[in-house]
Amino acid sequence: MECLENLFAEPTRRDVLRWGVACGAAGVLCDSAAVAQDTAGTGALEGPKLEGVARHEALFWEELADRKVKCTLCPRECEVADVERGYCGVRENQGGRYQTLVYGALCSANVDPIEKKPLFHYLPGTTAFSIATAGCNIECVFCQNWRISQFRPEQVPSRHVPAERLVGSCRSHGSPTIAYTYSEPTVFYEYMHDSAALARRHGIGSVMISNGYIQDKPLRQLCRHLTGVKVDLKAFTETFYVDHCAGELKPVLETLETLKDIGIWFELVVLIIPTLNDSSDEIRRMSRWVVKHLGPDVPMHFTRFHPTYRMTNLPRTPVSTIERCRQVAFDAGVHYAYAGNVAMHPGENTYCHGCRHELIRRVGMQTASNRLKDGKCPKCGTAIPGVWSQEQALAFSPRS
Ligand code: SF4
């Protein structure tokens, strides 16, 4: 992997000419923190913490009495007193005005295979320029990225990267897509919104890798600039969300129905945790709900849990459990059910839902071969749901 120092390197004069004024005129706004990649897979930045915090007027909030505000970005609807912050720790009331503290304050950056997000029906074999800030609006006790998601911006080494620099760096690395990922992008909504809009104008798509904990209005506004979404559906019971995520299931299901209504491409990930959400009955009810409310073509990725953060008392998910969940989903009518975190498993491959012909072979998080012809199965001609070209990605506009 490339040194992170290079990810946001100064554009060359040739780059400036190639991208046009908007990308090239950004100038140097990054701090001088020495940065290096970590080994956790998030590309977390190391080095001195950001001087102060990057304040920026927040979107989606209402004024209340006594200089309080109500945040309407996510279903928590935090009511925040002056000089206090919302639950996510990255949005602060300053004198009755609500501000985001993470506008462009990136704590992680990496060039990842798009398959790592995972998005399997979105430009397979390409890379996604992947970034994050600190913060999250729920707390999953099994979070793999808790070192950035469960901390405040001033506690995490970060670097200020203007949207123009992000877009320019993405282009110079040849990635057709920016992925807002690792922590929860909803909490850095304003930066995601602005940089995705800018990226689109420069021929780059944007995907949000999210827990789906966002309100309808900001989601619809954001999707005008996105080209794909991945949502974690963590379980199919309210109890699981309350006990293990400090959240609720219902708003996530509403988000999925909104995405369906908008018409944007999206895929689902279900992290299967032994004894907590791995029963066939729960996966069957979940899969039937997906088929009924979202349609059979939304891919479902069933991925293996490994002990981490505050859930170290349970073992890794057996591969046989993942295989069973996948079969339950197929039996419920899901066309594309995948095995995740199971390297070299045939369940990582894409098979035509019409004739079961192997279309895309994956090895780990890479696409090894792709037999799709213009988005169709070369054997039976079935159109395979997904986003198969950058032109198709950039042509997306919300249905409603
Ligand atoms: S985005 Fe943050 S501040 Fe706003 S409602 Fe959600 S948790 Fe609260």
Short mmCIF file of C-alpha atoms and ligand atoms in Angstrom, two decimals:
data_model
loop_
_atom_site.label_atom_id
_atom_site.label_comp_id
_atom_site.label_asym_id
_atom_site.label_seq_id
_atom_site.Cartn_x
_atom_site.Cartn_y
_atom_site.Cartn_z
CA MET A 1 0.00 0.00 0.00
CA GLU A 2 1.07 3.47 -0.73
CA CYS A 3 2.33 5.81 1.98
CA LEU A 4 -0.47 8.06 3.15
CA GLU A 5 1.75 11.08 2.81
CA ASN A 6 1.39 10.53 -0.93
CA LEU A 7 -2.37 10.12 -0.88
CA PHE A 8 -2.86 13.84 -0.46
CA ALA A 9 0.29 15.01 -2.18
CA GLU A 10 0.36 18.38 -3.87
CA PRO A 11 -1.07 18.14 -7.40
CA THR A 12 1.43 18.68 -10.19
CA ARG A 13 0.94 21.43 -12.78
CA ARG A 14 -0.10 18.70 -15.21
CA ASP A 15 -2.72 17.51 -12.72
CA VAL A 16 -4.04 21.05 -12.35
CA LEU A 17 -4.46 21.41 -16.08
CA ARG A 18 -6.10 18.02 -16.32
CA TRP A 19 -8.64 18.52 -13.52
CA GLY A 20 -9.52 22.11 -14.21
CA VAL A 21 -9.54 25.10 -11.91
CA ALA A 22 -11.82 23.76 -9.18
CA CYS A 23 -9.49 20.94 -8.28
CA GLY A 24 -6.20 22.65 -8.92
CA ALA A 25 -6.70 25.94 -7.18
CA ALA A 26 -7.17 24.43 -3.75
CA GLY A 27 -3.73 25.29 -2.46
CA VAL A 28 -2.13 23.71 0.57
CA LEU A 29 -4.55 23.53 3.46
CA CYS A 30 -3.34 20.29 4.99
CA ASP A 31 -1.46 20.52 8.26
CA SER A 32 2.08 19.31 8.38
CA ALA A 33 1.42 16.24 10.51
CA ALA A 34 3.68 13.34 9.72
CA VAL A 35 1.42 10.51 8.69
CA ALA A 36 1.81 6.80 8.21
CA GLN A 37 -0.50 3.88 7.69
CA ASP A 38 -1.56 1.69 10.54
CA THR A 39 -2.09 -2.02 10.26
CA ALA A 40 -5.77 -2.11 11.19
CA GLY A 41 -6.98 -1.74 7.63
CA THR A 42 -8.52 1.68 8.10
CA GLY A 43 -5.49 3.65 6.95
CA ALA A 44 -5.67 5.56 10.21
CA LEU A 45 -3.38 8.56 10.33
CA GLU A 46 -0.64 8.72 12.91
CA GLY A 47 1.15 11.77 14.18
CA PRO A 48 0.17 14.95 16.00
CA LYS A 49 -3.52 15.56 16.57
CA LEU A 50 -5.27 18.24 14.55
CA GLU A 51 -4.69 21.69 15.99
CA GLY A 52 -8.08 22.67 17.36
CA VAL A 53 -11.06 21.36 15.41
CA ALA A 54 -12.45 22.15 11.96
CA ARG A 55 -15.64 24.10 12.71
CA HIS A 56 -18.27 24.41 10.00
CA GLU A 57 -21.97 25.26 10.13
CA ALA A 58 -23.98 22.06 10.41
CA LEU A 59 -26.96 21.15 8.27
CA PHE A 60 -30.26 19.76 9.62
CA TRP A 61 -30.92 21.28 13.01
CA GLU A 62 -33.56 23.46 14.65
CA GLU A 63 -33.32 26.27 17.16
CA LEU A 64 -34.93 25.65 20.55
CA ALA A 65 -35.45 27.94 23.54
CA ASP A 66 -32.52 29.00 25.74
CA ARG A 67 -29.96 28.66 22.94
CA LYS A 68 -30.55 24.93 22.72
CA VAL A 69 -30.66 23.16 19.35
CA LYS A 70 -32.23 19.94 18.08
CA CYS A 71 -30.22 17.95 15.57
CA THR A 72 -32.41 16.37 12.88
CA LEU A 73 -29.69 14.57 10.97
CA CYS A 74 -30.16 11.14 12.50
CA PRO A 75 -32.97 9.41 14.38
CA ARG A 76 -31.51 10.25 17.78
CA GLU A 77 -32.64 13.87 17.41
CA CYS A 78 -30.27 15.05 20.14
CA GLU A 79 -31.31 18.18 21.99
CA VAL A 80 -28.09 19.96 22.74
CA ALA A 81 -27.50 22.81 25.19
CA ASP A 82 -25.04 25.63 24.50
CA VAL A 83 -21.39 24.47 24.43
CA GLU A 84 -22.51 20.83 24.52
CA ARG A 85 -22.25 18.12 21.86
CA GLY A 86 -24.62 15.55 20.46
CA TYR A 87 -24.28 11.82 21.09
CA CYS A 88 -21.87 11.36 18.18
CA GLY A 89 -19.40 13.78 19.77
CA VAL A 90 -18.61 15.61 16.53
CA ARG A 91 -21.43 18.18 16.43
CA GLU A 92 -21.45 21.05 18.90
CA ASN A 93 -23.76 23.88 19.93
CA GLN A 94 -21.91 27.18 19.97
CA GLY A 95 -24.13 30.01 21.17
CA GLY A 96 -27.28 28.51 19.71
CA ARG A 97 -25.71 27.67 16.34
CA TYR A 98 -24.97 24.04 15.51
CA GLN A 99 -21.58 23.18 14.09
CA THR A 100 -19.79 20.13 12.78
CA LEU A 101 -16.27 19.68 14.13
CA VAL A 102 -15.10 17.24 11.46
CA TYR A 103 -15.53 19.10 8.19
CA GLY A 104 -12.54 17.77 6.22
CA ALA A 105 -10.83 16.47 9.37
CA LEU A 106 -9.78 13.11 7.98
CA CYS A 107 -8.40 10.50 10.36
CA SER A 108 -8.23 7.62 7.85
CA ALA A 109 -7.48 7.32 4.16
CA ASN A 110 -6.73 4.36 1.94
CA VAL A 111 -7.04 3.19 -1.63
CA ASP A 112 -9.12 0.00 -1.22
CA PRO A 113 -10.60 -2.50 -3.64
CA ILE A 114 -14.32 -1.69 -3.97
CA GLU A 115 -14.87 -5.33 -2.96
CA LYS A 116 -13.59 -4.46 0.53
CA LYS A 117 -16.54 -2.14 1.24
CA PRO A 118 -18.06 -4.67 0.31
CA LEU A 119 -19.79 -3.70 -2.92
CA PHE A 120 -19.82 -6.66 -5.32
CA HIS A 121 -22.21 -5.31 -7.96
CA TYR A 122 -20.57 -1.90 -8.27
CA LEU A 123 -17.65 -1.48 -10.68
CA PRO A 124 -15.94 -4.78 -9.76
CA GLY A 125 -12.19 -4.76 -10.00
CA THR A 126 -11.89 -1.02 -9.36
CA THR A 127 -10.61 0.88 -6.35
CA ALA A 128 -12.32 3.27 -3.98
CA PHE A 129 -10.48 6.20 -2.44
CA SER A 130 -11.65 5.59 1.11
CA ILE A 131 -11.78 8.19 3.87
CA ALA A 132 -13.22 8.76 7.34
CA THR A 133 -13.38 11.21 10.19
CA ALA A 134 -13.84 10.39 13.86
CA GLY A 135 -17.31 9.68 15.24
CA CYS A 136 -20.40 7.51 15.05
CA ASN A 137 -24.05 7.90 16.02
CA ILE A 138 -24.44 4.41 17.48
CA GLU A 139 -22.10 2.21 19.50
CA CYS A 140 -21.75 -1.38 18.36
CA VAL A 141 -19.88 -3.36 20.99
CA PHE A 142 -18.32 -5.41 18.18
CA CYS A 143 -17.14 -2.43 16.11
CA GLN A 144 -14.00 -3.23 14.14
CA ASN A 145 -13.12 0.45 13.77
CA TRP A 146 -13.85 1.57 17.32
CA ARG A 147 -10.51 3.39 17.58
CA ILE A 148 -11.88 6.06 15.28
CA SER A 149 -15.66 5.62 15.55
CA GLN A 150 -15.91 5.84 19.32
CA PHE A 151 -13.66 8.85 19.90
CA ARG A 152 -14.02 12.59 19.63
CA PRO A 153 -12.20 14.47 16.87
CA GLU A 154 -9.62 15.98 19.22
CA GLN A 155 -8.74 12.49 20.46
CA VAL A 156 -7.87 11.08 17.04
CA PRO A 157 -4.91 12.15 14.88
CA SER A 158 -6.45 13.91 11.92
CA ARG A 159 -5.49 16.00 8.96
CA HIS A 160 -7.44 18.78 7.29
CA VAL A 161 -8.17 17.88 3.67
CA PRO A 162 -10.37 20.29 1.69
CA ALA A 163 -12.89 18.71 -0.67
CA GLU A 164 -10.92 19.93 -3.67
CA ARG A 165 -7.82 18.14 -2.45
CA LEU A 166 -9.77 14.96 -1.80
CA VAL A 167 -11.17 14.94 -5.32
CA GLY A 168 -7.80 15.74 -6.84
CA SER A 169 -6.08 12.99 -4.86
CA CYS A 170 -8.75 10.49 -5.85
CA ARG A 171 -8.22 11.32 -9.51
CA SER A 172 -4.45 11.17 -9.30
CA HIS A 173 -4.73 7.66 -7.84
CA GLY A 174 -6.97 6.54 -10.65
CA SER A 175 -9.94 5.67 -8.45
CA PRO A 176 -13.35 6.16 -10.08
CA THR A 177 -15.00 6.33 -6.66
CA ILE A 178 -14.70 8.00 -3.27
CA ALA A 179 -15.90 5.80 -0.41
CA TYR A 180 -17.07 7.45 2.81
CA THR A 181 -16.43 4.60 5.18
CA TYR A 182 -14.71 3.09 8.28
CA SER A 183 -16.54 5.23 10.88
CA GLU A 184 -20.10 6.49 10.24
CA PRO A 185 -20.30 8.97 7.35
CA THR A 186 -23.64 10.35 8.51
CA VAL A 187 -21.85 12.23 11.29
CA PHE A 188 -19.55 13.94 8.78
CA TYR A 189 -22.51 14.59 6.48
CA GLU A 190 -21.60 18.13 5.40
CA TYR A 191 -18.15 17.20 4.12
CA MET A 192 -19.46 14.08 2.42
CA HIS A 193 -22.27 16.07 0.80
CA ASP A 194 -19.99 18.82 -0.52
CA SER A 195 -17.13 16.62 -1.67
CA ALA A 196 -19.45 14.09 -3.33
CA ALA A 197 -21.12 16.92 -5.25
CA LEU A 198 -17.72 18.23 -6.35
CA ALA A 199 -16.51 14.73 -7.24
CA ARG A 200 -19.52 14.15 -9.45
CA ARG A 201 -18.73 17.31 -11.40
CA HIS A 202 -15.28 15.86 -12.03
CA GLY A 203 -16.46 12.45 -13.18
CA ILE A 204 -15.97 10.63 -9.88
CA GLY A 205 -18.69 8.66 -8.12
CA SER A 206 -19.25 8.47 -4.36
CA VAL A 207 -20.46 5.62 -2.17
CA MET A 208 -21.54 5.80 1.46
CA ILE A 209 -20.73 2.81 3.67
CA SER A 210 -23.19 3.33 6.47
CA ASN A 211 -25.14 1.94 9.40
CA GLY A 212 -28.27 3.44 7.82
CA TYR A 213 -28.99 5.55 10.89
CA ILE A 214 -30.02 8.74 9.13
CA GLN A 215 -33.25 10.65 8.63
CA ASP A 216 -35.23 10.67 5.41
CA LYS A 217 -34.68 14.31 4.37
CA PRO A 218 -30.87 14.41 4.67
CA LEU A 219 -30.65 11.02 3.00
CA ARG A 220 -32.66 12.15 0.00
CA GLN A 221 -30.61 15.34 -0.31
CA LEU A 222 -27.36 13.39 -0.09
CA CYS A 223 -28.36 10.80 -2.68
CA ARG A 224 -28.50 13.52 -5.32
CA HIS A 225 -24.69 13.32 -5.22
CA LEU A 226 -24.03 9.66 -4.37
CA THR A 227 -23.76 6.79 -6.83
CA GLY A 228 -24.05 3.84 -4.42
CA VAL A 229 -24.65 2.88 -0.81
CA LYS A 230 -23.85 -0.04 1.45
CA VAL A 231 -25.86 -0.47 4.63
CA ASP A 232 -25.12 -2.69 7.61
CA LEU A 233 -28.26 -4.50 8.67
CA LYS A 234 -26.93 -5.66 12.00
CA ALA A 235 -29.78 -7.95 13.00
CA PHE A 236 -33.53 -8.27 12.61
CA THR A 237 -34.64 -7.64 16.19
CA GLU A 238 -35.04 -4.42 18.12
CA THR A 239 -33.49 -6.18 21.11
CA PHE A 240 -30.20 -6.68 19.30
CA TYR A 241 -30.01 -3.04 18.24
CA VAL A 242 -30.82 -1.79 21.74
CA ASP A 243 -28.58 -4.22 23.62
CA HIS A 244 -25.53 -4.29 21.36
CA CYS A 245 -25.62 -1.10 19.26
CA ALA A 246 -27.34 1.57 21.37
CA GLY A 247 -29.64 2.07 18.41
CA GLU A 248 -32.93 0.93 16.88
CA LEU A 249 -33.80 -1.34 13.98
CA LYS A 250 -36.87 0.50 12.70
CA PRO A 251 -35.06 3.62 11.42
CA VAL A 252 -32.60 1.42 9.53
CA LEU A 253 -35.44 -0.42 7.79
CA GLU A 254 -36.97 2.95 6.92
CA THR A 255 -33.64 4.03 5.42
CA LEU A 256 -33.59 0.90 3.25
CA GLU A 257 -37.09 1.59 1.99
CA THR A 258 -36.08 5.17 1.23
CA LEU A 259 -33.06 3.97 -0.75
CA LYS A 260 -35.34 1.66 -2.70
CA ASP A 261 -37.70 4.55 -3.35
CA ILE A 262 -34.83 6.79 -4.50
CA GLY A 263 -33.60 4.07 -6.85
CA ILE A 264 -29.91 4.25 -5.95
CA TRP A 265 -27.84 1.07 -6.07
CA PHE A 266 -27.31 -0.43 -2.61
CA GLU A 267 -26.14 -3.64 -0.99
CA LEU A 268 -26.59 -5.06 2.52
CA VAL A 269 -24.11 -6.52 4.94
CA VAL A 270 -25.17 -8.72 7.84
CA LEU A 271 -22.41 -9.48 10.34
CA ILE A 272 -23.33 -12.89 11.73
CA ILE A 273 -22.44 -13.20 15.43
CA PRO A 274 -22.67 -16.63 17.06
CA THR A 275 -25.76 -17.02 19.30
CA LEU A 276 -26.87 -13.39 18.89
CA ASN A 277 -28.25 -13.05 15.35
CA ASP A 278 -27.42 -16.34 13.64
CA SER A 279 -30.65 -18.31 13.93
CA SER A 280 -32.20 -19.55 10.71
CA ASP A 281 -35.52 -18.11 11.83
CA GLU A 282 -34.10 -14.57 12.15
CA ILE A 283 -32.22 -14.75 8.84
CA ARG A 284 -35.36 -16.12 7.16
CA ARG A 285 -37.53 -13.27 8.47
CA MET A 286 -34.88 -10.75 7.48
CA SER A 287 -34.47 -12.19 3.98
CA ARG A 288 -38.20 -12.36 3.40
CA TRP A 289 -38.51 -8.73 4.48
CA VAL A 290 -35.73 -7.77 2.05
CA VAL A 291 -37.39 -9.60 -0.85
CA LYS A 292 -40.80 -8.14 -0.08
CA HIS A 293 -39.79 -4.54 0.62
CA LEU A 294 -36.59 -4.07 -1.40
CA GLY A 295 -36.80 -6.78 -4.05
CA PRO A 296 -34.79 -9.95 -4.70
CA ASP A 297 -31.95 -8.17 -6.50
CA VAL A 298 -30.48 -6.39 -3.46
CA PRO A 299 -27.31 -8.36 -2.64
CA MET A 300 -26.95 -9.63 0.93
CA HIS A 301 -23.46 -10.26 2.32
CA PHE A 302 -23.30 -12.57 5.33
CA THR A 303 -19.94 -11.94 6.96
CA ARG A 304 -17.98 -13.61 9.73
CA PHE A 305 -17.61 -11.97 13.11
CA HIS A 306 -14.30 -11.98 14.92
CA PRO A 307 -13.91 -10.97 18.59
CA THR A 308 -13.02 -7.30 19.04
CA TYR A 309 -13.67 -4.11 21.04
CA ARG A 310 -16.14 -4.91 23.84
CA MET A 311 -17.25 -8.26 22.46
CA THR A 312 -14.37 -10.64 23.03
CA ASN A 313 -16.34 -13.37 24.77
CA LEU A 314 -17.69 -14.95 21.61
CA PRO A 315 -15.78 -17.06 19.06
CA ARG A 316 -15.34 -16.40 15.35
CA THR A 317 -18.36 -17.33 13.31
CA PRO A 318 -18.01 -20.84 11.87
CA VAL A 319 -17.91 -20.95 8.10
CA SER A 320 -20.76 -23.49 8.21
CA THR A 321 -22.98 -20.85 9.85
CA ILE A 322 -22.29 -18.40 7.05
CA GLU A 323 -23.11 -21.10 4.50
CA ARG A 324 -26.38 -21.87 6.28
CA CYS A 325 -27.40 -18.19 6.40
CA ARG A 326 -26.63 -17.83 2.73
CA GLN A 327 -28.77 -20.82 1.86
CA VAL A 328 -31.65 -19.52 4.01
CA ALA A 329 -31.49 -16.25 2.06
CA PHE A 330 -31.53 -18.06 -1.28
CA ASP A 331 -34.50 -20.15 -0.12
CA ALA A 332 -36.31 -16.95 0.82
CA GLY A 333 -35.90 -15.68 -2.74
CA VAL A 334 -32.77 -13.48 -2.49
CA HIS A 335 -30.97 -13.62 -5.85
CA TYR A 336 -27.49 -12.68 -4.64
CA ALA A 337 -26.36 -13.91 -1.22
CA TYR A 338 -22.65 -13.82 -0.47
CA ALA A 339 -20.22 -15.21 2.09
CA GLY A 340 -17.99 -12.52 3.58
CA ASN A 341 -14.67 -12.69 5.45
CA VAL A 342 -14.28 -16.26 4.16
CA ALA A 343 -11.30 -16.13 1.83
CA MET A 344 -11.32 -18.37 -1.23
CA HIS A 345 -14.91 -19.48 -0.62
CA PRO A 346 -17.11 -20.01 -3.70
CA GLY A 347 -19.76 -17.96 -1.88
CA GLU A 348 -17.68 -14.87 -2.71
CA ASN A 349 -18.32 -15.34 -6.43
CA THR A 350 -21.23 -13.94 -8.42
CA TYR A 351 -23.45 -16.46 -10.19
CA CYS A 352 -26.20 -15.56 -12.65
CA HIS A 353 -29.56 -15.77 -10.88
CA GLY A 354 -31.08 -17.02 -14.12
CA CYS A 355 -28.80 -19.98 -14.97
CA ARG A 356 -26.22 -20.09 -12.07
CA HIS A 357 -23.35 -19.55 -14.51
CA GLU A 358 -20.28 -18.15 -12.74
CA LEU A 359 -19.94 -14.50 -13.72
CA ILE A 360 -17.40 -12.90 -11.36
CA ARG A 361 -14.73 -14.85 -9.51
CA ARG A 362 -13.23 -13.25 -6.42
CA VAL A 363 -10.14 -14.13 -4.49
CA GLY A 364 -10.18 -12.49 -1.09
CA MET A 365 -11.16 -8.90 -1.70
CA GLN A 366 -10.09 -8.81 -5.33
CA THR A 367 -11.92 -9.57 -8.54
CA ALA A 368 -9.96 -12.32 -10.33
CA SER A 369 -12.17 -12.61 -13.44
CA ASN A 370 -15.30 -10.95 -14.76
CA ARG A 371 -17.30 -12.59 -17.56
CA LEU A 372 -20.17 -10.08 -17.63
CA LYS A 373 -20.95 -8.75 -21.09
CA ASP A 374 -22.56 -5.30 -20.97
CA GLY A 375 -24.04 -6.14 -17.59
CA LYS A 376 -25.52 -9.43 -18.83
CA CYS A 377 -24.81 -13.09 -18.34
CA PRO A 378 -22.87 -14.25 -21.44
CA LYS A 379 -24.56 -17.67 -21.25
CA CYS A 380 -28.28 -16.92 -20.89
CA GLY A 381 -28.44 -13.16 -21.47
CA THR A 382 -30.04 -12.35 -18.10
CA ALA A 383 -29.47 -8.72 -17.09
CA ILE A 384 -27.51 -8.73 -13.83
CA PRO A 385 -28.52 -5.99 -11.38
CA GLY A 386 -25.76 -3.56 -10.48
CA VAL A 387 -23.60 -0.69 -11.66
CA TRP A 388 -21.19 -1.99 -14.26
CA SER A 389 -19.69 1.15 -15.81
CA GLN A 390 -18.67 4.59 -14.62
CA GLU A 391 -21.04 6.11 -17.18
CA GLN A 392 -23.90 4.18 -15.59
CA ALA A 393 -22.78 5.26 -12.10
CA LEU A 394 -22.63 8.94 -13.03
CA ALA A 395 -25.93 8.82 -14.91
CA PHE A 396 -27.81 8.04 -11.71
CA SER A 397 -30.34 10.56 -10.54
CA PRO A 398 -32.88 9.96 -7.75
CA ARG A 399 -36.27 8.65 -8.83
CA SER A 400 -37.99 10.69 -6.14
S1 SF4 B 1 -26.02 13.17 14.12
FE1 SF4 B 1 -25.07 13.19 16.18
S2 SF4 B 1 -25.88 15.06 17.14
FE2 SF4 B 1 -27.20 14.62 15.36
S3 SF4 B 1 -28.91 13.44 16.20
FE3 SF4 B 1 -27.37 11.98 15.48
S4 SF4 B 1 -26.08 11.51 17.25
FE4 SF4 B 1 -27.24 13.36 17.73
#
